[in-house]
Amino acid sequence: MLSIEYYFKTYFLQLCTFAFPWVNSEEIAKDIVQDAFIVLMDKPELLEKGERVIKSFLYTSVKNMAMNAKRRDRVFDKIRDAITITDSDDRNILDDLINAELIGALHRELDQLPEGCQRICRLIYLDGMKYDEVAQELDVSVNTVKTQRMRAINLLKTKFLNLVLNFLIF
């Protein structure tokens, strides 16, 4: 019958190498192998079964402990990711807030446009109609549609430029 010390000296390095791919850490692999030897020490009846059985027990124990460690790490990472708001999440929230405010401001300003400009902009930009479709629906020429659209864009540019300048000043 060989001692635990013999098995430790003989298999420690091999078992650490075996555990490493699961845990990607030399220190954790060493801890796992040491834990496997502690379990072996608690099973003196195994020491009587011979080297093959002990070697098999050690490799199986290390594999199971390493896989458990990997599972725990995965669960921990999922929990951490679920409760942690990253900088990119903050940026996405800020972007969404800015977009919502801009769209709201655009709709308010669109409501303030002269009726002809307003109707043409809504049909083109909100309903996705083409110039000739808008002209046909409103019974006006395509050039009238283009002119009213340009007039609306220029009015909106002026209002939004003033809005941006006021924002930058204050």
Phi, psi and omega in degrees: 000128181267158183270164176302321181301320178299311181295322179298310181294325184282320190247354185303308183297317179298317181293323177296317178297321179295321183282331188307313182303331180283324188252346178053034178209126180296318181295316180294320177300316178298317179299318181296315180297318178299319178297322178296321178291327176295318177297318178300319180297329179281358180235070183299337180295334178292326182299337181276348187273348177106167187295320180301314181294318181293317178298315178298316178300315181296313180297318179295317179297314180297316179300312181296318180294320179294317179295322177296319178297318179296317178298316179299318179296319179296316179296316179300316179298319179296316180295315180299316179296325181290327184260354182260126173265118182275170178300322180294325175296318178299317180295319179297318178296316179296317178299316179297320179296314180297315179299317180297317179295319179295317179295320176298316179296320179298317178295320178297317180290325177298322178295336182272350181290158173302150189305317181296313179298317182299311182297316181295317178297317180297316181294319182285308190270327181266324180264350176072026181277157177270163183306312183293328177292319178295315180300319180293316182294320183269357180058050175227172180281160178297323179295325177295318178299313181297318180295313180296322178296314179297320178299316179296316180298317180296319178296317179294321178301315180298313181295317181287328176296317176297319179298315180294317179298317177297320180295318182290327181289319182261000000 
